[in-house]
Coordinates of C-alpha atoms in Angstrom, one line a residue:
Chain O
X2 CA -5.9 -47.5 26.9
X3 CA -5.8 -48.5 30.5
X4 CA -6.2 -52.0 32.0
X5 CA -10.3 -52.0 31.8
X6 CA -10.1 -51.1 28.3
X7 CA -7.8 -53.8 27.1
X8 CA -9.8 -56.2 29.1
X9 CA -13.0 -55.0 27.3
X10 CA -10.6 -55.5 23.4
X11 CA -9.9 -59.2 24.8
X12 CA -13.8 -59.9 25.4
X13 CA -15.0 -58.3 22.3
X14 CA -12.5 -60.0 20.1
X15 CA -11.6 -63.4 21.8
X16 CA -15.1 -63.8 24.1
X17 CA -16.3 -63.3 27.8
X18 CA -14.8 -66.9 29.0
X19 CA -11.3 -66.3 27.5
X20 CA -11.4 -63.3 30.5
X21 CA -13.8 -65.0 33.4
X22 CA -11.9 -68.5 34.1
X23 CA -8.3 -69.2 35.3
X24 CA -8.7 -71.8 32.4
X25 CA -10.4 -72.7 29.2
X26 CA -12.6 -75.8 29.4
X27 CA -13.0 -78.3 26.8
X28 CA -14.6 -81.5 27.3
X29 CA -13.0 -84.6 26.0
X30 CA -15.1 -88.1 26.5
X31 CA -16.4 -88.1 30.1
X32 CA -14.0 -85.9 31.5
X33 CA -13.3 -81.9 31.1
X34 CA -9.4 -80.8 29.6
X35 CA -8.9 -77.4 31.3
X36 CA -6.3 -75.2 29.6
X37 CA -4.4 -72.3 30.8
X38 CA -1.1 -69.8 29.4
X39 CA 1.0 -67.1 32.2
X40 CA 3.9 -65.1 30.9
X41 CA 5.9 -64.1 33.5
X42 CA 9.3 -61.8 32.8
X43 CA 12.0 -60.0 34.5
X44 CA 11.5 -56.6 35.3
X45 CA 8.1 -57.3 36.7
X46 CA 7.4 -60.6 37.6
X47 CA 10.8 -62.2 39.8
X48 CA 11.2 -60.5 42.7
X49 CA 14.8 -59.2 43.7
X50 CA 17.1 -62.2 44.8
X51 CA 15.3 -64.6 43.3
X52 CA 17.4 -67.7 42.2
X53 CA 17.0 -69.3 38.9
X54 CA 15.6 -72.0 40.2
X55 CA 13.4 -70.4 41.7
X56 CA 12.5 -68.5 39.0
X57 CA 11.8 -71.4 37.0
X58 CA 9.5 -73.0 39.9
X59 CA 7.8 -70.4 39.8
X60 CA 6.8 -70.3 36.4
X61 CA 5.4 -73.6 36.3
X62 CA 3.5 -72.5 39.5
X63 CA 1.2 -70.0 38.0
X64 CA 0.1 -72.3 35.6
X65 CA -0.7 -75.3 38.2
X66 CA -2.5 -72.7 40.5
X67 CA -4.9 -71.9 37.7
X68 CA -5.2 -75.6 36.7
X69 CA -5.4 -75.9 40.6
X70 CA -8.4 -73.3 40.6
X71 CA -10.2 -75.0 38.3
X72 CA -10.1 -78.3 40.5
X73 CA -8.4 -80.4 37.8
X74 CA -5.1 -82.6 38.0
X75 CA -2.3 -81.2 35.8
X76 CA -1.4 -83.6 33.4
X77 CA 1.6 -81.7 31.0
X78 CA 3.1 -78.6 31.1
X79 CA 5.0 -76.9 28.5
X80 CA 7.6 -73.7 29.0
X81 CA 8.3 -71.0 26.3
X82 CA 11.9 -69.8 27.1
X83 CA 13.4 -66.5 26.4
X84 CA 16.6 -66.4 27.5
X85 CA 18.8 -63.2 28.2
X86 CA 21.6 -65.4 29.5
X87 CA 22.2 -69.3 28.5
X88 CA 23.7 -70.2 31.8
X89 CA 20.3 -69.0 33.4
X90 CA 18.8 -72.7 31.0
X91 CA 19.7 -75.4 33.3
X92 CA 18.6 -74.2 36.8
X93 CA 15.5 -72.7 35.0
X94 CA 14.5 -76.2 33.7
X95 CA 15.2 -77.4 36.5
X96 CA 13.0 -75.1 39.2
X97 CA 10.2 -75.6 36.7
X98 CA 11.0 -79.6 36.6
X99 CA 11.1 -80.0 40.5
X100 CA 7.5 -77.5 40.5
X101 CA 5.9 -80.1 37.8
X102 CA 7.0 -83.3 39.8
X103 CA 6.1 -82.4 43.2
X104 CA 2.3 -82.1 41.3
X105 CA 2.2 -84.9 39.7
X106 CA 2.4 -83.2 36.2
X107 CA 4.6 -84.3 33.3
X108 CA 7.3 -81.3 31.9
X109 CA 6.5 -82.6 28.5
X110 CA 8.0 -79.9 26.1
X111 CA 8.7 -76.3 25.3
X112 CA 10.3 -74.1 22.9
X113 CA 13.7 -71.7 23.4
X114 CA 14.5 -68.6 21.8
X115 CA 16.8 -65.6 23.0
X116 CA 15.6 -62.5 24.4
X117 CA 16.6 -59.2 26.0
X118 CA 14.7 -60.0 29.1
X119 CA 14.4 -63.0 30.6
X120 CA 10.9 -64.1 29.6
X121 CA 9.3 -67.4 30.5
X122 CA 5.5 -68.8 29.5
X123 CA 4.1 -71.7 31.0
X124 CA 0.8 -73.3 29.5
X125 CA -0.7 -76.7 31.1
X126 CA -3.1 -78.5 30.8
X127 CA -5.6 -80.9 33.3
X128 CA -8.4 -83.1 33.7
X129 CA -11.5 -83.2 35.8
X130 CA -14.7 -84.6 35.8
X131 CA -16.5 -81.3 37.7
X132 CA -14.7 -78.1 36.2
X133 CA -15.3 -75.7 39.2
X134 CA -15.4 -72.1 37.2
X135 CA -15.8 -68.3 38.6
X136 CA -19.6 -68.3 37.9
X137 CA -21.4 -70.4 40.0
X138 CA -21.8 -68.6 43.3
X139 CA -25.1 -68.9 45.1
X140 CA -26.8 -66.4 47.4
X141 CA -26.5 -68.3 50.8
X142 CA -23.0 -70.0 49.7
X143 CA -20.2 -69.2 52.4
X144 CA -17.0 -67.7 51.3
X145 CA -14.0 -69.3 51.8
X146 CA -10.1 -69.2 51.2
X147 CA -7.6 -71.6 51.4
X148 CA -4.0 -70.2 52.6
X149 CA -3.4 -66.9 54.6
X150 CA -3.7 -64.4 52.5
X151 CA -0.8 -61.7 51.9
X152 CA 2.4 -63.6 52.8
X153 CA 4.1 -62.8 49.9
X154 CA 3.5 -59.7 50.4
X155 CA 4.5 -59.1 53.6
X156 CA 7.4 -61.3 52.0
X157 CA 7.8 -58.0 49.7
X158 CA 7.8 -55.2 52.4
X159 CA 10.8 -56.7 54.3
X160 CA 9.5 -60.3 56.3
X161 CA 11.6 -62.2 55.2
X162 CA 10.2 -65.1 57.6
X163 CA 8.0 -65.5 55.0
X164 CA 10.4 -65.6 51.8
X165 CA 9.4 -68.9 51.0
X166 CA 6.2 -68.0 49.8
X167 CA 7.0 -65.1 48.0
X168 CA 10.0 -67.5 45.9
X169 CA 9.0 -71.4 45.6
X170 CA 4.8 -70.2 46.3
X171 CA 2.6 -73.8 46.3
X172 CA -0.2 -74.0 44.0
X173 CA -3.2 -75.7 46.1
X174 CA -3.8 -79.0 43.8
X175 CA -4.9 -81.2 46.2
X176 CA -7.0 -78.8 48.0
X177 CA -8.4 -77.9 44.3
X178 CA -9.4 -81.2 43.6
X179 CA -11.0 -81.8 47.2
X180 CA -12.8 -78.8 46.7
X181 CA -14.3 -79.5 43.7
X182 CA -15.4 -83.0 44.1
X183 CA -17.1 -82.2 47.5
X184 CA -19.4 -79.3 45.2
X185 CA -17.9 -75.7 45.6
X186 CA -20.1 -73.6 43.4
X187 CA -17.4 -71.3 42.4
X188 CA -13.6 -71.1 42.5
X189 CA -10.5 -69.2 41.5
X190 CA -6.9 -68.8 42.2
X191 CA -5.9 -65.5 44.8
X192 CA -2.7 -64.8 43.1
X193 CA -4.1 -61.2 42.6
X194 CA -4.5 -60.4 45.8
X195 CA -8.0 -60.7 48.0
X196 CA -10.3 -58.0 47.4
X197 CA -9.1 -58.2 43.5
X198 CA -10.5 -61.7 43.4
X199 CA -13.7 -61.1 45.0
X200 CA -14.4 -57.9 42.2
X201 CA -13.3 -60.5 39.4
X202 CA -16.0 -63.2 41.3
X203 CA -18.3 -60.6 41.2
X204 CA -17.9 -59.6 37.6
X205 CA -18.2 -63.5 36.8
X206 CA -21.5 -63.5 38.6
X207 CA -24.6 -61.9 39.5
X208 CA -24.6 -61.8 43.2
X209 CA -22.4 -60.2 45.5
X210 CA -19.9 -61.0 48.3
X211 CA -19.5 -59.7 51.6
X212 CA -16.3 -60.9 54.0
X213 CA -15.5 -59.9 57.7
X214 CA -12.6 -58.6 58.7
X215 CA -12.4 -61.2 61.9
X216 CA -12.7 -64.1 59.6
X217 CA -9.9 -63.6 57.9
X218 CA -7.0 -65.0 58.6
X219 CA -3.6 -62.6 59.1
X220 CA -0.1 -63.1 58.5
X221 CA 1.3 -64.0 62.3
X222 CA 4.2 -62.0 63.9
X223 CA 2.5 -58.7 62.0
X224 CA 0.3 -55.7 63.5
X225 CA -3.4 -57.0 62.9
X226 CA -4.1 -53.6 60.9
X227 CA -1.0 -53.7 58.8
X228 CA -1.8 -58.0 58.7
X229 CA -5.4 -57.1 57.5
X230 CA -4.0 -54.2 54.8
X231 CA -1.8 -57.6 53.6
X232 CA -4.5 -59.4 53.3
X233 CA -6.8 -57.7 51.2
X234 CA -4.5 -56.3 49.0
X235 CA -1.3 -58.6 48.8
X236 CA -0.6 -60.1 45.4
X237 CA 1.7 -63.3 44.9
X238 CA 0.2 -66.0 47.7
X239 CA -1.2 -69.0 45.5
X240 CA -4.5 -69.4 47.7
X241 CA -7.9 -70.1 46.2
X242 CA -11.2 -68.4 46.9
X243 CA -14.1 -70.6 47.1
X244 CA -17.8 -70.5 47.1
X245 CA -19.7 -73.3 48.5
X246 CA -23.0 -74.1 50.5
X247 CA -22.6 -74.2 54.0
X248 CA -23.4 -77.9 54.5
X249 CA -20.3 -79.0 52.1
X250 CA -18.2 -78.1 55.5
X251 CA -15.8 -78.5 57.3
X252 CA -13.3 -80.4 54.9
X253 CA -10.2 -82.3 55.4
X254 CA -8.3 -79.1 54.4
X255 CA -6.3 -78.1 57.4
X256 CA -5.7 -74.4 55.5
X257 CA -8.9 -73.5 55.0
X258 CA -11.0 -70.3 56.1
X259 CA -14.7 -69.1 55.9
X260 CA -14.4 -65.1 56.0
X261 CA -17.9 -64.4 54.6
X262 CA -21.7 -64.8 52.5
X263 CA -22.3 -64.5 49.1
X264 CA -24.9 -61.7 49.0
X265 CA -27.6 -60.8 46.4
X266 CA -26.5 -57.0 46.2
X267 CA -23.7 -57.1 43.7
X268 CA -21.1 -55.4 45.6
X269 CA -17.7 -56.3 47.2
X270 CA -18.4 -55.4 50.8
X271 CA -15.8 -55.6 54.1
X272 CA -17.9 -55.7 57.2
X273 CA -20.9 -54.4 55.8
X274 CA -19.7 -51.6 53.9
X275 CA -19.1 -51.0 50.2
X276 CA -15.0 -51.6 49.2
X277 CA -13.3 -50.5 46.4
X278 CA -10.4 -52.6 44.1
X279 CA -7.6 -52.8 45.2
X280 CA -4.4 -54.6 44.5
X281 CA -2.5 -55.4 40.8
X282 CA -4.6 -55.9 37.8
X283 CA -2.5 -56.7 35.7
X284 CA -3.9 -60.4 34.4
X285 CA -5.8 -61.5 31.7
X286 CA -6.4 -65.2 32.3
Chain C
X8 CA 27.1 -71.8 25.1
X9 CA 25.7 -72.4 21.9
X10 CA 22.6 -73.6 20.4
X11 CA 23.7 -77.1 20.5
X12 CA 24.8 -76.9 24.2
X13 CA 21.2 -75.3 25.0
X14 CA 19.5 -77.9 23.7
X15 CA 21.8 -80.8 25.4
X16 CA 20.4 -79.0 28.6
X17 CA 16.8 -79.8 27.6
X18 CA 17.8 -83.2 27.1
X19 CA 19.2 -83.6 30.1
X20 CA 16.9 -82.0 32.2
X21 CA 13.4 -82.2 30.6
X22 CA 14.4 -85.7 28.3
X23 CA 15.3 -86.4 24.3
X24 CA 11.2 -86.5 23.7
X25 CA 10.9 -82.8 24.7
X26 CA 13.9 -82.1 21.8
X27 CA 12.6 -84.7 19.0
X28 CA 9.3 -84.0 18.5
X29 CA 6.8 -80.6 17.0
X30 CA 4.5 -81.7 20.1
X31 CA 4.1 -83.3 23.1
X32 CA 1.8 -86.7 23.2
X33 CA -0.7 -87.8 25.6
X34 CA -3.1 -90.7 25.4
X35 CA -6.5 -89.4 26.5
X36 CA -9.2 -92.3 26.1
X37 CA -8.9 -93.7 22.6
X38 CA -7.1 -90.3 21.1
X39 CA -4.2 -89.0 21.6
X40 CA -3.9 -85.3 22.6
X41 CA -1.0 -83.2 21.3
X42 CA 0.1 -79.8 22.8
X43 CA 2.8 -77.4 21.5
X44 CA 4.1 -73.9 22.3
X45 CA 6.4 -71.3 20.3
X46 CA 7.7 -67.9 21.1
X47 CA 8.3 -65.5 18.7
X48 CA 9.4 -61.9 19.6
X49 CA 9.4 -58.4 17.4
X50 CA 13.2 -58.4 17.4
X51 CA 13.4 -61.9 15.3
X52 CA 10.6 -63.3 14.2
X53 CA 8.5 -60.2 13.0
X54 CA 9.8 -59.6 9.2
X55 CA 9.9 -55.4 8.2
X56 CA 6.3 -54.4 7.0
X57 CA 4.3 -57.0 9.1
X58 CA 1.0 -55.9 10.0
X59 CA -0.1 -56.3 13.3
X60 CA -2.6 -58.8 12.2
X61 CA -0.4 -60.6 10.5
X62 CA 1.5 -60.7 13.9
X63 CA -1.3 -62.3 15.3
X64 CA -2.1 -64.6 12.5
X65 CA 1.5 -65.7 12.5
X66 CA 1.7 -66.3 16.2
X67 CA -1.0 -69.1 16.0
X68 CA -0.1 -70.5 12.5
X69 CA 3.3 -71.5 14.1
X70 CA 1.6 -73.6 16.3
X71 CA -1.1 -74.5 14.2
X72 CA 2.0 -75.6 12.3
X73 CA 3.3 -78.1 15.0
X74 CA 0.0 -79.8 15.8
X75 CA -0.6 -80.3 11.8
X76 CA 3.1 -81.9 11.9
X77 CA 1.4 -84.6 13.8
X78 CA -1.4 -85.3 11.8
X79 CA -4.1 -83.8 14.1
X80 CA -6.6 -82.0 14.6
X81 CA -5.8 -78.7 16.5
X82 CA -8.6 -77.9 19.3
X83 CA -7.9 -75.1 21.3
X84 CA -5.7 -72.2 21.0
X85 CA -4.0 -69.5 23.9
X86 CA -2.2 -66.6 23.3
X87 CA 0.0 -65.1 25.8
X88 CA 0.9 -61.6 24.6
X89 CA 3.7 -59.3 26.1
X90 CA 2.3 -56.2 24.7
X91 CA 4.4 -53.1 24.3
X92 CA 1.7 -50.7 22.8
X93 CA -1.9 -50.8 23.7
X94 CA -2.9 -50.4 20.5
X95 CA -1.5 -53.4 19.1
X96 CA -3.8 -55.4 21.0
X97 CA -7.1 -55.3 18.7
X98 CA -5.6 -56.0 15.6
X99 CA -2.9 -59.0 16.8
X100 CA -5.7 -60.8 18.8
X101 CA -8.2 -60.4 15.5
X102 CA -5.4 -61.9 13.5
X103 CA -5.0 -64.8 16.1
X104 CA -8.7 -65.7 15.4
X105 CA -8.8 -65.4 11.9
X106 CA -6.0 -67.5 11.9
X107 CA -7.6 -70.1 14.9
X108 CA -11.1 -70.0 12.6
X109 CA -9.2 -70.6 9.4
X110 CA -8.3 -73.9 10.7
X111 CA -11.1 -74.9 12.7
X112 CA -9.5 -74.3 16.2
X113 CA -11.2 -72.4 19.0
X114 CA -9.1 -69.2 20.2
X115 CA -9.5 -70.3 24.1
X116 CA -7.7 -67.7 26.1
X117 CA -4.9 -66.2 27.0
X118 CA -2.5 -64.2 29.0
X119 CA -1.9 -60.4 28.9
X120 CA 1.4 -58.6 30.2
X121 CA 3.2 -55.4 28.6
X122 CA 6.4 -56.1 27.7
X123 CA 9.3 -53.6 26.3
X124 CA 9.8 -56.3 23.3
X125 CA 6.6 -57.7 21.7
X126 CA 6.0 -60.9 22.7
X127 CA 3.8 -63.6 21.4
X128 CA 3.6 -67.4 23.0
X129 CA 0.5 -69.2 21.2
X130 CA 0.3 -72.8 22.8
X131 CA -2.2 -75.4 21.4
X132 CA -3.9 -78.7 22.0
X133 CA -5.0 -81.3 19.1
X134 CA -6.4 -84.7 19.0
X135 CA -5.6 -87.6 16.8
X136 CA -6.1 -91.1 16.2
X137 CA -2.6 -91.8 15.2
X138 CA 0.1 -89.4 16.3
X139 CA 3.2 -89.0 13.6
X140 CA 6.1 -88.5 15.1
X141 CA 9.8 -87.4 13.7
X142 CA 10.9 -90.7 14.8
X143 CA 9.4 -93.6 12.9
X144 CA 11.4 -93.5 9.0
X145 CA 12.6 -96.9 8.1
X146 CA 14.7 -97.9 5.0
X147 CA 13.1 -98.3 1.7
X148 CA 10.4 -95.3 2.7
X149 CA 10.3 -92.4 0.2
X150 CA 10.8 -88.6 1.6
X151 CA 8.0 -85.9 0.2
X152 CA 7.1 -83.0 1.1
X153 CA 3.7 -80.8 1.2
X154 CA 4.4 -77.0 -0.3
X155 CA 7.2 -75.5 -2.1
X156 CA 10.0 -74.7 -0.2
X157 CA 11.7 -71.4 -0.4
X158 CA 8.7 -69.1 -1.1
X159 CA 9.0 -67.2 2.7
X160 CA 12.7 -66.9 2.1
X161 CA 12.3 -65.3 -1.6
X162 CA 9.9 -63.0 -0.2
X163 CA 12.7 -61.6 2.6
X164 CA 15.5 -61.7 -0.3
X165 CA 12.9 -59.3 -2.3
X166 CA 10.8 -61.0 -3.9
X167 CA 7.4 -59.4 -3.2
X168 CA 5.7 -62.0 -5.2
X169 CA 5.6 -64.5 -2.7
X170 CA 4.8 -61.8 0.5
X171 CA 2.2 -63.8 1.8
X172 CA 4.3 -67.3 2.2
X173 CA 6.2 -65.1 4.5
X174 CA 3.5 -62.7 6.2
X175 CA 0.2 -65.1 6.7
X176 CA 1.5 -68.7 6.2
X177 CA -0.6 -71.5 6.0
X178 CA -0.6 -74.1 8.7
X179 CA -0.9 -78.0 6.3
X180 CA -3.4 -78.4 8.9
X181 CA -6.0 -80.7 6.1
X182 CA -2.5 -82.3 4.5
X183 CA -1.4 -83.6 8.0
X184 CA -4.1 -85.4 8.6
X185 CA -4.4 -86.9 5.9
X186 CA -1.1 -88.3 5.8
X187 CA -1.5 -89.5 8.7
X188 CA -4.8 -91.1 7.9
X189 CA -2.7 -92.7 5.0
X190 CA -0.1 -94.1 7.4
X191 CA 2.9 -91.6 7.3
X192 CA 5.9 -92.6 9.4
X193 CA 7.4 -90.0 10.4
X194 CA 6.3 -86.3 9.8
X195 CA 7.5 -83.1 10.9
X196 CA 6.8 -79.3 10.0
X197 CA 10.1 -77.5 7.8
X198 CA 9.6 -73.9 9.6
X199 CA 13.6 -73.9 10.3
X200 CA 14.5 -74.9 6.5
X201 CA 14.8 -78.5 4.1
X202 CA 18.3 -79.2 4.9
X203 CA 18.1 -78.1 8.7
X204 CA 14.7 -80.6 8.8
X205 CA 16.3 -83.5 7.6
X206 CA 19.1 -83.0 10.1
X207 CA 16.6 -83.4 13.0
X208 CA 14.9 -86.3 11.5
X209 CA 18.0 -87.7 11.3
X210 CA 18.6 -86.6 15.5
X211 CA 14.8 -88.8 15.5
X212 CA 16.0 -91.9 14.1
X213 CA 18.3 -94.3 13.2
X214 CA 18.5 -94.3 8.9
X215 CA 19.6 -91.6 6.9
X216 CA 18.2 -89.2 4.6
X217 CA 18.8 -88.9 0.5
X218 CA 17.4 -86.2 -1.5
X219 CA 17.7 -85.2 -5.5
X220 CA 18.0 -81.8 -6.6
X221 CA 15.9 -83.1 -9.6
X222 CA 12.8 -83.4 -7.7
X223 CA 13.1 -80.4 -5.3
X224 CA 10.2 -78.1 -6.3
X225 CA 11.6 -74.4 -6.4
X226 CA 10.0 -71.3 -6.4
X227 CA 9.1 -70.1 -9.8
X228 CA 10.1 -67.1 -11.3
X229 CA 13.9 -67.6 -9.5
X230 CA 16.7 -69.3 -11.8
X231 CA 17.1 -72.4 -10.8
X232 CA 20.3 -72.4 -9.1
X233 CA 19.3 -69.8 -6.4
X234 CA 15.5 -71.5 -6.6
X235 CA 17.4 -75.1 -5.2
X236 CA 19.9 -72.5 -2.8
X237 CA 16.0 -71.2 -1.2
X238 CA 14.7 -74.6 -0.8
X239 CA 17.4 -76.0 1.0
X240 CA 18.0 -73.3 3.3
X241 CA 15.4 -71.0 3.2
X242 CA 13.3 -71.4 6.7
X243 CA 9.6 -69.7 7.8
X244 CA 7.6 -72.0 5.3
X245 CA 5.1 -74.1 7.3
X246 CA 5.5 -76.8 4.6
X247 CA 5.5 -80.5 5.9
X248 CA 8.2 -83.5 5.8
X249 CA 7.5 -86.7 5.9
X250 CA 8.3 -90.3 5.0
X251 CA 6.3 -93.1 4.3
X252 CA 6.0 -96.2 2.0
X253 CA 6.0 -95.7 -1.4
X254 CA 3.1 -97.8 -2.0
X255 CA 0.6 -94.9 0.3
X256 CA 1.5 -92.9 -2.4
X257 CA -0.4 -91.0 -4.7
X258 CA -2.6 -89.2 -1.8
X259 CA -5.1 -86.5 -2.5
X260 CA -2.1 -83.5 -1.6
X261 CA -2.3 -81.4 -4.8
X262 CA 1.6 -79.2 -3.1
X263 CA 3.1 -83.2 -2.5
X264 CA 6.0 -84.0 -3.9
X265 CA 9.0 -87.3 -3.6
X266 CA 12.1 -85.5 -2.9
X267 CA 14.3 -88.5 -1.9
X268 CA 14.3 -91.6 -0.1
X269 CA 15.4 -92.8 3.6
X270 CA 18.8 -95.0 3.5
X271 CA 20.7 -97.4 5.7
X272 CA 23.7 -94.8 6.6
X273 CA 22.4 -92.1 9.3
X274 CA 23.8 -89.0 6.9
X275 CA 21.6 -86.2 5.0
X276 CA 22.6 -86.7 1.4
X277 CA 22.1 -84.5 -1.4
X278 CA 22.4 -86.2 -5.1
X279 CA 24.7 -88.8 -3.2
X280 CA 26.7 -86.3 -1.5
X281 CA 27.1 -85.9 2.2
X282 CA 25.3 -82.0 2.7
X283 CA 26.1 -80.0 6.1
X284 CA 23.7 -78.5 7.9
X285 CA 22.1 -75.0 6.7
X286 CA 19.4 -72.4 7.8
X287 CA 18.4 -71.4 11.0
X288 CA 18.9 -73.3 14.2
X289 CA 16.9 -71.4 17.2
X290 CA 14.2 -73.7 17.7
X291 CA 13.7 -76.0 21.0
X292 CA 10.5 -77.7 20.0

């Protein structure tokens, strides 16, 4: 069974929307609750020198960039523990304390159990009145990001000027909820990597989307080409990809980038030709 | 450290209400949401012969579980699954629904990772008009309990009679709410064992707790001795606890029994006698 396959178990069994959002969506009185779960554990998810803390941040990070993606404001979070080490507990909580606070979400709860390898799941929840979800793109929307893509990845092959976003990465609330209330059609977190996250808008939808190569923004202090390869294919940066129609811009978001069209061919394409996926796969969310 | 060291750390850093109670509580118009997550992991919580359905059904019951300790309604449902064969997935994730559809939830989503340890991390959200929480017991209530307590245990000590109180328990999902309908004032869920449970409602409150071996139910088929010895210790039953006054009672519970009554002295009592803690203790919830 390879990724695609498992994917295709998870639709048939739990449904297409428990695969297409970065949340679940319930509504509740006038408002939407949007839900969302990310396991993250040692030997693939913390890079090398990565602090407890840190660690912990991070885990309460994934989980605000999807509530983020959704355009919602977190309300709680909760954090399943598995702990290889109990003197890892404290600076854990605490990374994944300072991450909730500095979003305005309460760390309400969690649960603690011991295990081989350090394993941590977050799960949050938020409210908004205008769920922004991966369907939704329009032929004539422009595409937008916000954040350079591929930071922490360049963090990963040995910048280390950009460390920070590889270890404490910022999930985009504010710029989630600004989105969403000024109309974008369509919206999802980039923690995949670029090109990854236009092929899972693309499954999500029935148009296509075509970016340009001098739209989008590189990592500074890098080779354009190597700055470009980042970009499309680095993992790890918190960034959202947007759809929207053109008139909804410009925005009060200083980070933000339009690097292309949603098309009516449905195909991924890089300056008018044809790309294929790249980057990890290895979420279901 | 041990397990009463680890859990001092989540008081300190994430607060006593993150320690006291089966769920978190948030007031969300004129309801109150409730949101819990649990862990469980093949090398503890998985008893020999456990089908991987049963796996899955377990995984949500537990938090099923938790949101039925409060007396509400459970809503939505995520699994996060560390997966360390493929061809688990199916058959866990079909489990998780039957068990989310048993109970009325909706299985919302999820996370997927492999994982060299199977790993399960079911979070869940529930609504209610009146939240029970551990804290609330006040002198002169009586003590009952929903479901016979023991059953899970007997099943691991051999006997196969009562399998399925240990392989697909049953969330009190219907009994909850209707004790807290009837004005319950304290409630929690006795997955970690009798004993153990009236130690942290005891942690929740100020009084103390006095049962009688008299009116312990035990499991039938057991002499009596070692049926009272499973009761008190034996953990994985997803029976409730829960105090109220005695005049609420009788309620429409058919498994609902008076075990005891809550007194002035903040001890656990058994047939007058001061009891020390028994069963298991991993549990931050």
């Amino acid at each position: 069974l390879d990724e695609r396959a498992l994917k295709r178990v998870v639709m048939e069994v739990v449904g297409r929307d428990a695969v297409l959002d970065d949340c679940a969506v319930l509504p509740v009185g006038d408002r939407f609750l949007v839900a969302s779960t990310d396991m993250l554990h040692a030997g693939t998810d913390f890079p090398e020198g990565m602090t407890d803390w840190q660690v912990g941040w991070m885990s309460v990070a994934v989980t605000l960039s999807d509530i983020a993606a959704m355009g919602a404001d977190p309300a709680d979070i909760l954090l399943a523990v598995g702990l290889d080490d109990p003197s890892r507990l404290r600076p854990i909580l605490e990374g994944a304390k300072a991450c909730c606070e500095t979003y305005g979400a309460r760390f309400a709860g969690g649960d603690l159990d011991s295990h081989r390898e350090l394993t941590l799941v977050s799960s949050g929840i938020g409210f908004t009145q205008r769920p922004v979800r991966r369907a939704g793109s329009e032929v004539g929307d422009v595409i937008g990001i916000v954040g350079v893509p591929g930071r922490a990845q360049a963090a990963l092959e040995g910048h280390t000027h950009y460390l920070q976003y590889l270890l404490t990465p910022c999930p985009r609330v504010e710029e989630g909820r600004v989105l969403a209330a000024a109309g974008a059609s369509s919206m999802m977190d980039v923690s995949d990597g670029l090109v990854s996250s236009l092929f899972d808008m693309k499954e999500a939808n029935s148009c296509g989307y075509e970016v340009f190569s001098a739209q989008i923004p590189t990592v500074q202090g890098i080779p354009p080409d190597a700055g470009l390869d980042l970009a499309l294919r680095g993992g790890g940066d918190f960034g959202l990809l947007f759809t929207c129609r053109p008139e909804v811009l410009p925005l009060p978001i200083p980070d933000l980038y339009v690097i292309g069209r949603v098309i009516g061919e449905p195909v991924v394409k890089l300056d008018g030709r044809p790309v294929k996926i790249l980057g990890y796969q290895h979420h279901w969310d």
